Coordinates of C-alpha atoms and ligand atoms in Angstrom, one line a residue:
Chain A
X19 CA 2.3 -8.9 38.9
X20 CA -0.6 -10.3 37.1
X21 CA -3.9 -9.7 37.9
X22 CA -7.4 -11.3 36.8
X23 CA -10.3 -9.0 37.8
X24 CA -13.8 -10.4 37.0
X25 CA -12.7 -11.4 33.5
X26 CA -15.3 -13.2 31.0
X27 CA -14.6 -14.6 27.7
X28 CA -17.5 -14.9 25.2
X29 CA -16.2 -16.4 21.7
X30 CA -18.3 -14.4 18.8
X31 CA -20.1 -18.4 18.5
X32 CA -21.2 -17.7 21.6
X33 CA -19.3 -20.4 23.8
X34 CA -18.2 -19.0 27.4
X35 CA -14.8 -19.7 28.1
X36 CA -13.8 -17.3 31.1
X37 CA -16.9 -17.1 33.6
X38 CA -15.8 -14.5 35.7
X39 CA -12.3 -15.4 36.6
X40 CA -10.3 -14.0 39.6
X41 CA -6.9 -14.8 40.2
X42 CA -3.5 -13.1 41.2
X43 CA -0.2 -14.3 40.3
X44 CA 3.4 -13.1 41.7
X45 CA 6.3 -12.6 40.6
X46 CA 8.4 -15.8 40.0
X47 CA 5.8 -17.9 40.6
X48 CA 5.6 -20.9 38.8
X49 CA 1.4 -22.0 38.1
X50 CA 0.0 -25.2 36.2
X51 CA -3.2 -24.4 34.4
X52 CA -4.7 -28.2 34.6
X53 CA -8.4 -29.2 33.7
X54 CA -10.2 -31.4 31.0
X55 CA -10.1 -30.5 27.4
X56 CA -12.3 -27.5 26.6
X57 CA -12.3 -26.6 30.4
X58 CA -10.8 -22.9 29.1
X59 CA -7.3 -23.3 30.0
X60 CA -5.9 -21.7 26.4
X61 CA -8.2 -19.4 26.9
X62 CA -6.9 -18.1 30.0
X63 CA -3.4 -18.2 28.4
X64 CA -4.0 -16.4 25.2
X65 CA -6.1 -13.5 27.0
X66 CA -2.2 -12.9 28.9
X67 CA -0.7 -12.3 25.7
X68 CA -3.8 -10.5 24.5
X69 CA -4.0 -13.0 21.8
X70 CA -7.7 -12.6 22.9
X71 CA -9.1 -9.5 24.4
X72 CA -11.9 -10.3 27.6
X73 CA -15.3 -9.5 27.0
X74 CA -15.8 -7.7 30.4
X75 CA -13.2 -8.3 33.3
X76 CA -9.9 -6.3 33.8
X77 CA -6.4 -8.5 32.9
X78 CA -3.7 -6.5 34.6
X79 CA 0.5 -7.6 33.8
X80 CA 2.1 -4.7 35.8
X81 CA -0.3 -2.4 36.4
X82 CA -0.9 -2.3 32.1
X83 CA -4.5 -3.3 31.7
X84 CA -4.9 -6.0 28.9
X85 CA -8.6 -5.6 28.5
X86 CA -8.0 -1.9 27.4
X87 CA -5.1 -2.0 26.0
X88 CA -4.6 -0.3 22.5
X89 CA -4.0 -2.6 19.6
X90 CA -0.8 -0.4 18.5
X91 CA 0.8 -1.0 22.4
X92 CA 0.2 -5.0 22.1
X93 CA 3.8 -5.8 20.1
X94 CA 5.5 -3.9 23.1
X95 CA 3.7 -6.3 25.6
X96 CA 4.5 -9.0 24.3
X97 CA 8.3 -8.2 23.9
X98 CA 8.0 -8.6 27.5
X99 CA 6.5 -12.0 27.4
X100 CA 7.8 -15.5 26.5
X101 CA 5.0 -18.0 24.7
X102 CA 5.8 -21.3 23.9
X103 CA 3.5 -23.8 22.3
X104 CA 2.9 -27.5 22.2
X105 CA 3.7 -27.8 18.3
X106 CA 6.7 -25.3 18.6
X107 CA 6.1 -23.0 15.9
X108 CA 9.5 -23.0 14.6
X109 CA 10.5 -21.3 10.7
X110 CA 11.2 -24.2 9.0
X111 CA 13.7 -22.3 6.7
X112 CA 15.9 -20.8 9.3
X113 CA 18.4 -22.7 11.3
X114 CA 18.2 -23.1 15.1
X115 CA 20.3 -19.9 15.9
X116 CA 18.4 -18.0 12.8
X117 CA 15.1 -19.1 14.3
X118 CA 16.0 -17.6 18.0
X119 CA 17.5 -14.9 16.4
X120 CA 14.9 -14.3 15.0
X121 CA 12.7 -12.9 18.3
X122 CA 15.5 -10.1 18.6
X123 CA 15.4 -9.3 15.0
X124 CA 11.9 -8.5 14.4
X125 CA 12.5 -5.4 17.5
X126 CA 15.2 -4.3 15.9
X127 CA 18.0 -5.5 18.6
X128 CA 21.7 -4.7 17.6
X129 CA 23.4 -7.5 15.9
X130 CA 25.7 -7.5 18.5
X131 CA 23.6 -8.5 21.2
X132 CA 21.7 -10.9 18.9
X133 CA 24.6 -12.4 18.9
X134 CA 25.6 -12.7 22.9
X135 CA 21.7 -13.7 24.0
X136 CA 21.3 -16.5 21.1
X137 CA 24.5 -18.0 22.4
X138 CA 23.6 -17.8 26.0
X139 CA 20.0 -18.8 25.6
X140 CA 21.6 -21.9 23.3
X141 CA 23.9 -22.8 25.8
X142 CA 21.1 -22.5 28.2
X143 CA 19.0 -25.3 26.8
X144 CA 22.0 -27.0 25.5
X145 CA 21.8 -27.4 22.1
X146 CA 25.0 -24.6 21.6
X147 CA 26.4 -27.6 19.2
X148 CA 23.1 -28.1 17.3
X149 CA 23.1 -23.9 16.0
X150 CA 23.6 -24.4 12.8
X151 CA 20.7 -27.3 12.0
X152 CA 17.7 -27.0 10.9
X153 CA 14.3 -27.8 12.7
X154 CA 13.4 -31.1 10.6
X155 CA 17.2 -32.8 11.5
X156 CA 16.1 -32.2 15.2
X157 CA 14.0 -34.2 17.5
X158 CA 10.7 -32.9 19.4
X159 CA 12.8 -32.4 22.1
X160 CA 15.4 -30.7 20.9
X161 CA 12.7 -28.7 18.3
X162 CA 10.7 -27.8 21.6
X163 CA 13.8 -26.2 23.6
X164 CA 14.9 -23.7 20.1
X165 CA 11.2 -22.4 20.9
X166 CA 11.9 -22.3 24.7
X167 CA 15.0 -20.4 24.0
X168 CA 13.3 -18.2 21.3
X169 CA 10.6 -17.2 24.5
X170 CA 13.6 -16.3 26.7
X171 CA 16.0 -14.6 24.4
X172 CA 14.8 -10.9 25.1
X173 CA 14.6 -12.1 29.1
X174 CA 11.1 -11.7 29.6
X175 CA 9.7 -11.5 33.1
X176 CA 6.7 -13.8 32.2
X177 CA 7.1 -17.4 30.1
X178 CA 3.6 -18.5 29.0
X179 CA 3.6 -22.4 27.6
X180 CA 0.4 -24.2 26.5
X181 CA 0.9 -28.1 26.9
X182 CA 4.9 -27.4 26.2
X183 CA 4.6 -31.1 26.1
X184 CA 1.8 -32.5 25.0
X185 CA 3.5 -33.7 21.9
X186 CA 6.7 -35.3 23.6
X187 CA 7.3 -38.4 25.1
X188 CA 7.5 -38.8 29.0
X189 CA 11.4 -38.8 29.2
X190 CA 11.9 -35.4 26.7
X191 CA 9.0 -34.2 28.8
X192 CA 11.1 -34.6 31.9
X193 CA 13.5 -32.8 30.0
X194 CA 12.0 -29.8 29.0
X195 CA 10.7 -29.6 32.1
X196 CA 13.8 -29.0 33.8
X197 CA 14.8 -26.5 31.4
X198 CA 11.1 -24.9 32.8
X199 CA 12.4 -25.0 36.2
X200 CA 16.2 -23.4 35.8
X201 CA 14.1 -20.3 33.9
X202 CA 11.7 -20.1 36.8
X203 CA 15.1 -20.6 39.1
X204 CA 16.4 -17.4 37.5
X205 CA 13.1 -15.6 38.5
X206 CA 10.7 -15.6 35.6
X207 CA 7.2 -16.5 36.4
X208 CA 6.1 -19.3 34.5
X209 CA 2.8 -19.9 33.9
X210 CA 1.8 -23.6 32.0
X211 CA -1.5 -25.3 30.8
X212 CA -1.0 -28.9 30.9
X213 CA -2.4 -32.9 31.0
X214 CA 0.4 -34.1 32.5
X215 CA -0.1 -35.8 35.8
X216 CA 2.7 -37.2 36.4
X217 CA 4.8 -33.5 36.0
X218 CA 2.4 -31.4 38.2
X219 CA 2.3 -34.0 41.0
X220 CA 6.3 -35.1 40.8
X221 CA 7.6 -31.1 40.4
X222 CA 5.2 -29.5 42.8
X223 CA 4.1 -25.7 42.1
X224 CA 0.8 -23.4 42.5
X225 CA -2.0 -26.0 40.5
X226 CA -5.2 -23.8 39.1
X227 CA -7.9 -26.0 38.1
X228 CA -10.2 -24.5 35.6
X229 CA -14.0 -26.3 34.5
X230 CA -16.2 -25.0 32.3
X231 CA -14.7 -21.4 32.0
X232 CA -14.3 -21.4 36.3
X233 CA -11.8 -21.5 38.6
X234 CA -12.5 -24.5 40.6
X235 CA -9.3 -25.3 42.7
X236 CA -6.1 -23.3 43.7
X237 CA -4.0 -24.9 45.4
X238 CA 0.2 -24.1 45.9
X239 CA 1.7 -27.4 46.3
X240 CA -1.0 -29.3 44.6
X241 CA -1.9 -32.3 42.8
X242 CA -2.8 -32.8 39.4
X243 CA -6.4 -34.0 40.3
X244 CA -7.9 -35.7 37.6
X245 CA -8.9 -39.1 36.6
X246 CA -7.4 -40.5 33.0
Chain B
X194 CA 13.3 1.7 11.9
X195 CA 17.0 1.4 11.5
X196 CA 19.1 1.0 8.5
X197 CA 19.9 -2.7 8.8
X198 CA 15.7 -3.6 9.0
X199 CA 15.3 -1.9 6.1
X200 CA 18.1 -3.6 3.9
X201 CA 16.9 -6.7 5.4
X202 CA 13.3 -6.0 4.4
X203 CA 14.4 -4.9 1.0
X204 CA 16.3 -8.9 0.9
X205 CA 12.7 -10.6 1.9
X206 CA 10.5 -8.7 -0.4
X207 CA 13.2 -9.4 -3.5
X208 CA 13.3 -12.8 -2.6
X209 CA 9.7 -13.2 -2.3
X210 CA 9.3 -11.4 -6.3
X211 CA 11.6 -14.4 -7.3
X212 CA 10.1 -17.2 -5.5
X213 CA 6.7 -16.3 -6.7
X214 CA 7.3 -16.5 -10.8
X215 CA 4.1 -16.8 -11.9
X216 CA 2.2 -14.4 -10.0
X217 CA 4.8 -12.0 -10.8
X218 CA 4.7 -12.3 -14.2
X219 CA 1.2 -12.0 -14.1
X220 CA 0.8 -8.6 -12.5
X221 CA 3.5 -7.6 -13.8
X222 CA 2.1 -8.0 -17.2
X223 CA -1.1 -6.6 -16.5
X224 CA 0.9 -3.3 -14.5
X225 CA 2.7 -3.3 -18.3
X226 CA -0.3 -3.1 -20.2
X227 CA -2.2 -0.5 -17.9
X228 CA 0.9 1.8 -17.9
X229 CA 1.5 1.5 -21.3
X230 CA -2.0 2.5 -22.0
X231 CA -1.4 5.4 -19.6
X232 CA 1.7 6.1 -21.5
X233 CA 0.3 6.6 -25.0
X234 CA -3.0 8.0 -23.9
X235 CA -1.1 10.6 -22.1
X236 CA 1.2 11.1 -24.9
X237 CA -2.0 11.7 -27.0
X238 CA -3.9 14.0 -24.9
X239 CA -0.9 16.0 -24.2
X240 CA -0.3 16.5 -27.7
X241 CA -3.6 17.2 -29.4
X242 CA -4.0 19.7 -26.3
X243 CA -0.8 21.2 -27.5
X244 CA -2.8 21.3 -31.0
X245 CA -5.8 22.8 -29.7
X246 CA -3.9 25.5 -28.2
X247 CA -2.1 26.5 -31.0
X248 CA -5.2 26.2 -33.6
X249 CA -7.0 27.9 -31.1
X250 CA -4.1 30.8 -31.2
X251 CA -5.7 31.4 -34.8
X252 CA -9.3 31.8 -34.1
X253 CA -10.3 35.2 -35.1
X254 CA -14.3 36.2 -35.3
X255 CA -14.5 38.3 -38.6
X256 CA -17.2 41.0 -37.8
X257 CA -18.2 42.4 -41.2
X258 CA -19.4 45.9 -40.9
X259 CA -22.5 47.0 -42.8
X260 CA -21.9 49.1 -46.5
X261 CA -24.4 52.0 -45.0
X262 CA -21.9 52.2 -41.7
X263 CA -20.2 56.1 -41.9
X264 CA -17.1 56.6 -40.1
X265 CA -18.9 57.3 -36.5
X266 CA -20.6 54.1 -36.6
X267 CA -17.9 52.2 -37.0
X268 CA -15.9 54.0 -34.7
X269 CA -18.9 53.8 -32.2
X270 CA -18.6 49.7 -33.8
X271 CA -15.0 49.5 -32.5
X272 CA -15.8 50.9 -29.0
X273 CA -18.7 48.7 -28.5
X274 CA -16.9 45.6 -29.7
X275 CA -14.2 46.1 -27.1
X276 CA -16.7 46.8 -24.4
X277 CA -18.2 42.8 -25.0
X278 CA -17.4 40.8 -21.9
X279 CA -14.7 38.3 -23.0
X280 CA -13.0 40.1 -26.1
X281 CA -9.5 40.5 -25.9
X282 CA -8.5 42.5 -28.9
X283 CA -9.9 44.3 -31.9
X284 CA -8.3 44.9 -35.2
X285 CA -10.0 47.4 -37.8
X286 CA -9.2 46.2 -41.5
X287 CA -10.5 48.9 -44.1
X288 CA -11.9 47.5 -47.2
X289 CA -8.9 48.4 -49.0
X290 CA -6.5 46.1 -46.8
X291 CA -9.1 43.1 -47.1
X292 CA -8.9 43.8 -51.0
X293 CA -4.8 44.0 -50.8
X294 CA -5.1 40.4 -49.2
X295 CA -7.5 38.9 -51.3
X296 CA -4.9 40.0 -54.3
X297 CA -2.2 38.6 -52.2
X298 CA -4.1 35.2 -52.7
X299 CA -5.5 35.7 -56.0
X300 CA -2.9 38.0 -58.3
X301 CA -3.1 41.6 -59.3
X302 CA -6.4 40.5 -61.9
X303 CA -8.2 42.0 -59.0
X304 CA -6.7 45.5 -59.4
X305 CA -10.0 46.5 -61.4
X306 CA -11.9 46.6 -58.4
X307 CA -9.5 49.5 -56.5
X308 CA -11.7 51.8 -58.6
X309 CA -15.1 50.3 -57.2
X310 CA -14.3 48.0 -54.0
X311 CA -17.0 45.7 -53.1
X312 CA -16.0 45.0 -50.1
X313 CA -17.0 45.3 -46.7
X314 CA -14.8 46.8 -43.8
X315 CA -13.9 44.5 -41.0
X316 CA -13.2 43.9 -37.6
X317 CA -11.2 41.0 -36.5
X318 CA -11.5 40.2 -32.9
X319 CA -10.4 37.2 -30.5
X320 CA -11.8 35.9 -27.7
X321 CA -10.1 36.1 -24.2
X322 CA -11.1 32.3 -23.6
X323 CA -10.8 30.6 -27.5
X324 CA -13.3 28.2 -26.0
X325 CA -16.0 31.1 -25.5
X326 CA -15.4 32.6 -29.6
X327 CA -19.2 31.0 -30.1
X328 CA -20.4 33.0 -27.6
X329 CA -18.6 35.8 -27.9
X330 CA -19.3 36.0 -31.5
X331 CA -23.7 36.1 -30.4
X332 CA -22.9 38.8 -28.4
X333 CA -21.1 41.2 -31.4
X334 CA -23.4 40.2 -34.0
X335 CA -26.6 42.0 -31.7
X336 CA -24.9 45.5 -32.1
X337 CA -25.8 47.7 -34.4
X338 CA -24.0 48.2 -38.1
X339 CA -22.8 44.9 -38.3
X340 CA -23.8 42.5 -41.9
X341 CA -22.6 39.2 -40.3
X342 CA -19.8 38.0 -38.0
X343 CA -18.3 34.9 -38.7
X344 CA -15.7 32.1 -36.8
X345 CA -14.2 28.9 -37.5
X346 CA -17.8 27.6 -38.6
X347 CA -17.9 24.4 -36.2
X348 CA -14.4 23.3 -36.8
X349 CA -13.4 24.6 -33.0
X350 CA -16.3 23.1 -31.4
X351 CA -15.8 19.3 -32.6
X352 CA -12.1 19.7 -32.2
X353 CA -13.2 20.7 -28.3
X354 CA -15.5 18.2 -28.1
X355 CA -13.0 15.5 -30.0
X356 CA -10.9 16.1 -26.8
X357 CA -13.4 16.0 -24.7
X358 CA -14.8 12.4 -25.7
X359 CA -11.5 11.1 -26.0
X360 CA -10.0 12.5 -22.8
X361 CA -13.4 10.6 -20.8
X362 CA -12.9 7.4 -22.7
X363 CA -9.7 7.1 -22.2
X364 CA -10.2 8.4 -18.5
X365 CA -12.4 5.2 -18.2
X366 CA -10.6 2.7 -19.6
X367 CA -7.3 3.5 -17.8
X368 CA -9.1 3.2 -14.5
X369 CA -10.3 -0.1 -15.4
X370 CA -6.8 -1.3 -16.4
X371 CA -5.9 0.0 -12.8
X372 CA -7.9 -1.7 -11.2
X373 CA -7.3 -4.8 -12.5
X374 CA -3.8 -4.5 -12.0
X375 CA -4.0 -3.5 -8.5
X376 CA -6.5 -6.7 -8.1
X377 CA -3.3 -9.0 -9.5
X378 CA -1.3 -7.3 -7.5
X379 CA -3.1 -7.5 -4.3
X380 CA -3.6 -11.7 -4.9
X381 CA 0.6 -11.7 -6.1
X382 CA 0.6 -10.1 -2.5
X383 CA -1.6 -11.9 -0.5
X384 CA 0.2 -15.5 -2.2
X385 CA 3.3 -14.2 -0.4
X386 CA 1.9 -13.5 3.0
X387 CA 0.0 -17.1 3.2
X388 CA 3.6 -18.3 2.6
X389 CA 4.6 -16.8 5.3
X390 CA 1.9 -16.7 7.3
X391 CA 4.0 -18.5 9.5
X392 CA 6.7 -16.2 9.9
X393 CA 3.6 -13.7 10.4
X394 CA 2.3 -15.4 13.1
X395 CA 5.4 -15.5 15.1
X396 CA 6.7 -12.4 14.6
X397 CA 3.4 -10.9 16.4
X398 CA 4.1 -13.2 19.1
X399 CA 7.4 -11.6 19.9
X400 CA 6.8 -8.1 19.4
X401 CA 7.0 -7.2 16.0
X402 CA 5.0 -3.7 15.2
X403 CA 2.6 -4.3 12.0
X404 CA 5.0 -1.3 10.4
X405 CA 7.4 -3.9 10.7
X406 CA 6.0 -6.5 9.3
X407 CA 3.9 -4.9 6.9
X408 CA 7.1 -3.2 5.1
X409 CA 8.5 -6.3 3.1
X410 CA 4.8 -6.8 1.3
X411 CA 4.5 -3.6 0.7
X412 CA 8.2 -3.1 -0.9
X413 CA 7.4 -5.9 -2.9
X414 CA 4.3 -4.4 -4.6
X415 CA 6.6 -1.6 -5.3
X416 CA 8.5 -3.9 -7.2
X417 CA 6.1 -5.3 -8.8
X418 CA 4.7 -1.8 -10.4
X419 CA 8.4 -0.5 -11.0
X420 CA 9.2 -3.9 -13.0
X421 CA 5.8 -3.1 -14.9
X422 CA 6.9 0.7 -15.7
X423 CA 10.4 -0.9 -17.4
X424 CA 8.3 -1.9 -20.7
X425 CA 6.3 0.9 -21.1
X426 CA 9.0 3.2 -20.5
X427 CA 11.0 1.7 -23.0
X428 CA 8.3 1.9 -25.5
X429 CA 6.7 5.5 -25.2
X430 CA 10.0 7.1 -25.3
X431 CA 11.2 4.6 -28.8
X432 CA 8.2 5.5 -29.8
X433 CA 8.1 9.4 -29.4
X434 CA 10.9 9.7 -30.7
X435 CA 10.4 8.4 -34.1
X436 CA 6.8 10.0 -33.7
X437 CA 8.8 13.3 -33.3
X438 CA 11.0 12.6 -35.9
X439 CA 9.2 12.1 -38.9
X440 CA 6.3 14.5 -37.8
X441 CA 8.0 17.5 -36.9
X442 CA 9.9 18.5 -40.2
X443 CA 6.3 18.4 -42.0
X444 CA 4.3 20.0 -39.3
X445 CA 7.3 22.7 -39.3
X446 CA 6.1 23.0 -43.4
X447 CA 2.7 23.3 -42.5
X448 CA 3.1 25.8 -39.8
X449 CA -0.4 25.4 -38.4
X450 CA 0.3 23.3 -35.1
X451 CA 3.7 21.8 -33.6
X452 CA 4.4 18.4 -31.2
X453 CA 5.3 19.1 -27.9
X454 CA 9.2 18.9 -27.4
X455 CA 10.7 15.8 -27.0
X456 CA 12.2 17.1 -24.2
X457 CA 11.2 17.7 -21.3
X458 CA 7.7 16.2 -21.7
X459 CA 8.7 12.7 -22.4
X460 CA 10.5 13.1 -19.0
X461 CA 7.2 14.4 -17.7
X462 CA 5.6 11.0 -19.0
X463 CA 8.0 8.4 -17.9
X464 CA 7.7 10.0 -14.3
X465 CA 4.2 10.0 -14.5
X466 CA 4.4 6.4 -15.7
X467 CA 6.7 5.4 -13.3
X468 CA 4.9 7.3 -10.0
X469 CA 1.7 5.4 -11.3
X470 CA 3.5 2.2 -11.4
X471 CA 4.8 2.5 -7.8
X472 CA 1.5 4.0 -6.3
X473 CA -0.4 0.8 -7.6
X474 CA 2.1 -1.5 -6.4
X475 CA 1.9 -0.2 -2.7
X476 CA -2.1 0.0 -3.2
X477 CA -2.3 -3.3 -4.2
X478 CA -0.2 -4.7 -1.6
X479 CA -1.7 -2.6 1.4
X480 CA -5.3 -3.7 0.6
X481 CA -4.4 -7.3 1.0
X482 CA -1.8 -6.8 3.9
X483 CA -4.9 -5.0 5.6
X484 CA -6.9 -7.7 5.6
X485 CA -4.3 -9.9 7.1
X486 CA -2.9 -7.9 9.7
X487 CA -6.1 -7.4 11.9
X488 CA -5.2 -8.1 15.2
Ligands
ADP79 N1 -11.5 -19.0 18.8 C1 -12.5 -19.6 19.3 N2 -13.8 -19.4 18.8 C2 -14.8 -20.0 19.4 N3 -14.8 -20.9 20.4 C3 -13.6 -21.2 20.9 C4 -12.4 -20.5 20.4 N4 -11.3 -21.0 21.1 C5 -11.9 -21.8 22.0 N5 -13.2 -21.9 21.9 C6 -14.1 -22.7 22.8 O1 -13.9 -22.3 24.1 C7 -13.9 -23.4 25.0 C8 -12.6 -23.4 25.7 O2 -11.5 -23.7 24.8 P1 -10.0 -23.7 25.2 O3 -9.7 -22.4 26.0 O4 -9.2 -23.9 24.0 O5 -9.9 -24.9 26.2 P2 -8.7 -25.9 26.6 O6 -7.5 -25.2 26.2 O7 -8.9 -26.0 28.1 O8 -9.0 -27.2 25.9 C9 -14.1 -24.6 24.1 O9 -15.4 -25.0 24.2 C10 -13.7 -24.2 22.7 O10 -14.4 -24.9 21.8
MG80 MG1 -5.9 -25.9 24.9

């Protein structure tokens, strides 16, 4: 399903981040993306969502090529991809059903089936009864599953997350977490960057390390790995 | 893009007009006073144009045929007059007619002279282009047999070159005003799309095309340049009006030149004003959406 050929990332400051990456990923997978800070692991996410374009290397997501992909054809990409990030990236304006609505909106869905997915996606994560609140009267928690359900709501294939929760504490990580595995349960690859030890070696899945823009373990079933 | 996008893009870039009050005002204020400047210099041009044409209507060359001419020469006169590259018509006025209108103008005292007219015959001829009687004039006053050939002495020339000047400065200074008011409106823009820069942001992460989101900034220039066409609007047409209105009975007297109709040209000018309006608003608003949208 997704397919890293070769790929090499060189920021315009001239910091490698990808140093010739290989890597194949299946469908319903689920992969951690662990190593130490500035190892390359956003990197490696945001070149799936073409948020950033390799320098050489082919990125293939069912048989479309990332690398060569035309600017105008990136919007239809991502409709078939969920991101999710560690500081949510919620509208702070819209309520929790506007805000999930909001990913059907912008493609143009019918209000009618706006209406069906935000309801099961809500129930989904369970916060049907919190619909009509805002972001800042809910927790991190409870903030971090509206973005979950906002990355699921047009049933993507492929859920990205970068540190989904790096800024929760341990028991809403275990949380969200769970809410991880039921999506990946249903069949949608799930592909995460994160620190926490505890997670990758307690729910055990495919583990990628990555150091210094390389690939240095790949494991399925693996531990976390690092010290601290 | 379906019907429901576009009302709801018509909502957000309302919305965003109203939240922004000071920017608005601002380019709105400046779209006023470009488009009012637009309005009047158009009104202007438009109308001494109009005034041009019909003076130039009247601009005869008077070719004054020598006393020793006989009847073949001026004959042969007449021919080779209507053979010069750019005349359009010739009219033979015997002495005795140019003596009838000078007593037309000046009583029957000149009688006396029916016996011994001093005058000379004439030609009057006009110039296809009015803008070429200078030149065509040069041409008729090398033939043979005639004493001097005259035209409106200068007059037409500064009047043409009165438009010209104007037309250029005015030119000028209306693309300056432009230009500043598509500057305001680009920043009025590009305050609303840091606001939601945010929104931005996540509406590329789910799919939205740049059409998409591009639309609501764009609508909103729109509104920005049609708010600024209300005022000048307004104005040009009160004003034309009473222009019109207290002009045209004495220019009727006068019978030398007319205004142009007060309909349909200040229809003509309000459109204009109005299709200038809207095209800077969306110019304004796509440069700074351009810069924002890069990928
Ligand atoms: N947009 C960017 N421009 C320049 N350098 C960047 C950019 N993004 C990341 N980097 C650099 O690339 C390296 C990898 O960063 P990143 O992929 O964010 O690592 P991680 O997510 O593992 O912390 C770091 O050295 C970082 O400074
Ligand atoms: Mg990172």
């Amino acid at each position: 399903m997704i397919e890293m050929i070769n790929v090499y990332k060189k920021y315009p400051n001239g910091i490698v981040a990808a140093n010739g990456i290989d890597v194949e990923i299946k469908q319903g997978e689920f992969v951690y993306v662990v190593g130490p800070s500035g190892a390359g692991k956003s990197t490696f996410i945001k070149m799936m969502y073409r948020e950033e374009r390799p320098t050489t290397g082919d990125i293939l997501i069912n048989g479309v090529n990332l690398a060569t992909l035309k600017a105008n054809k990136v919007p239809y990409l991502r409709r078939q991809i969920g991101v999710v990030f560690q500081d949510f990236k919620l509208l702070p304006r819209l309520n929790v059903y506007e805000n999930v609505a909001f990913a059907l909106e912008v493609i143009e869905e019918s209000p009618k089936v706006i209406r069906k997915r935000v309801m099961e996606v809500l129930e989904l994560v369970g916060l049907k009864h919190k619909a009509r609140m805002f972001p800042t009267e809910l927790s991190g928690g409870e903030q971090q599953r509206v973005s979950i359900a906002r990355s699921i709501v047009n049933t993507p294939k492929l859920v990205i997350a970068d540190e989904p929760t790096g800024n929760l504490d341990p028991e809403t990580s275990w949380e969200i977490m769970n809410i991880f595995e039921e999506i990946n349960a249903r069949g949608t690859t799930i592909i995460m960057a994160t620190h926490n030890r505890e997670i990758v070696n307690t729910m055990r899945h495919r583990v990628i390390a990555v150091e210094g823009g390389l690939i240095t373990r790949d494991e399925y079933g693996g531990e976390y790995g690092y010290e601290g | 893009m379906k019907g429901r996008t576009i009302g709801r893009h018509f909502r957000d870039s309302l919305k965003s007009i109203s939240r922004n009050g000071w920017m608005t005002f601002a380019s709105v204020s400046a779209v006023t006073v470009t488009l009012l400047l637009v309005g009047v210099f158009v009104m202007i041009m438009m109308n001494l144009n109009k005034v041009a044409d019909d003076l130039e209507r009247d601009v005869e060359i008077k070719v004054i045929v020598d006393l020793t001419a006989d009847e073949a020469s001026i004959t042969k006169l007449e021919e080779e007059i209507k053979k010069v590259s750019g005349v359009a018509e010739v009219v033979y006025s015997p002495k005795e007619d140019e003596l009838n209108k000078l007593m037309l103008d000046f009583g029957d005292d000149l009688r006396l002279f029916e016996q011994q007219n001093p005058l000379h015959n004439v030609f009057y001829a006009k110039a296809v282009n009015p803008q070429e009687t200078a030149a065509v004039a040069e041409k008729i006053n090398k033939l043979d047999n005639t004493f001097e050939v005259k035209y409106g002495e200068g007059k037409i020339e500064k009047l043409f070159s009165f438009l010209n000047t104007s037309r250029n400065v005015g030119i000028v200074l209306i693309l300056a005003l432009l230009f500043t008011a598509m500057f305001l409106i680009s920043n009025t823009i590009r305050i609303t799309i840091v606001a939601r820069r945010r929104d931005i942001e996540i509406m590329k992460l789910v799919g939205a095309t740049n059409w998409f989101i591009r639309i609501p900034f764009i609508l909103e220039g729109m509104w920005l340049g049609i708010l600024g066409a209300i005022l000048p609007i307004t104005l040009v047409t009160v004003l034309y009006y009473n222009i019109h209105k207290v002009l045209e009975p004495k220019l009727a007297q006068g019978n030398l030149f007319e205004l142009l109709d007060f309909s349909p040209f200040i229809y003509q000018v309000n459109g204009l004003i109005l299709l200038m309006g809207v095209l800077i608003g969306i110019w304004g608003s796509f440069m700074s959406v351009r810069k924002f949208l890069r990928v």
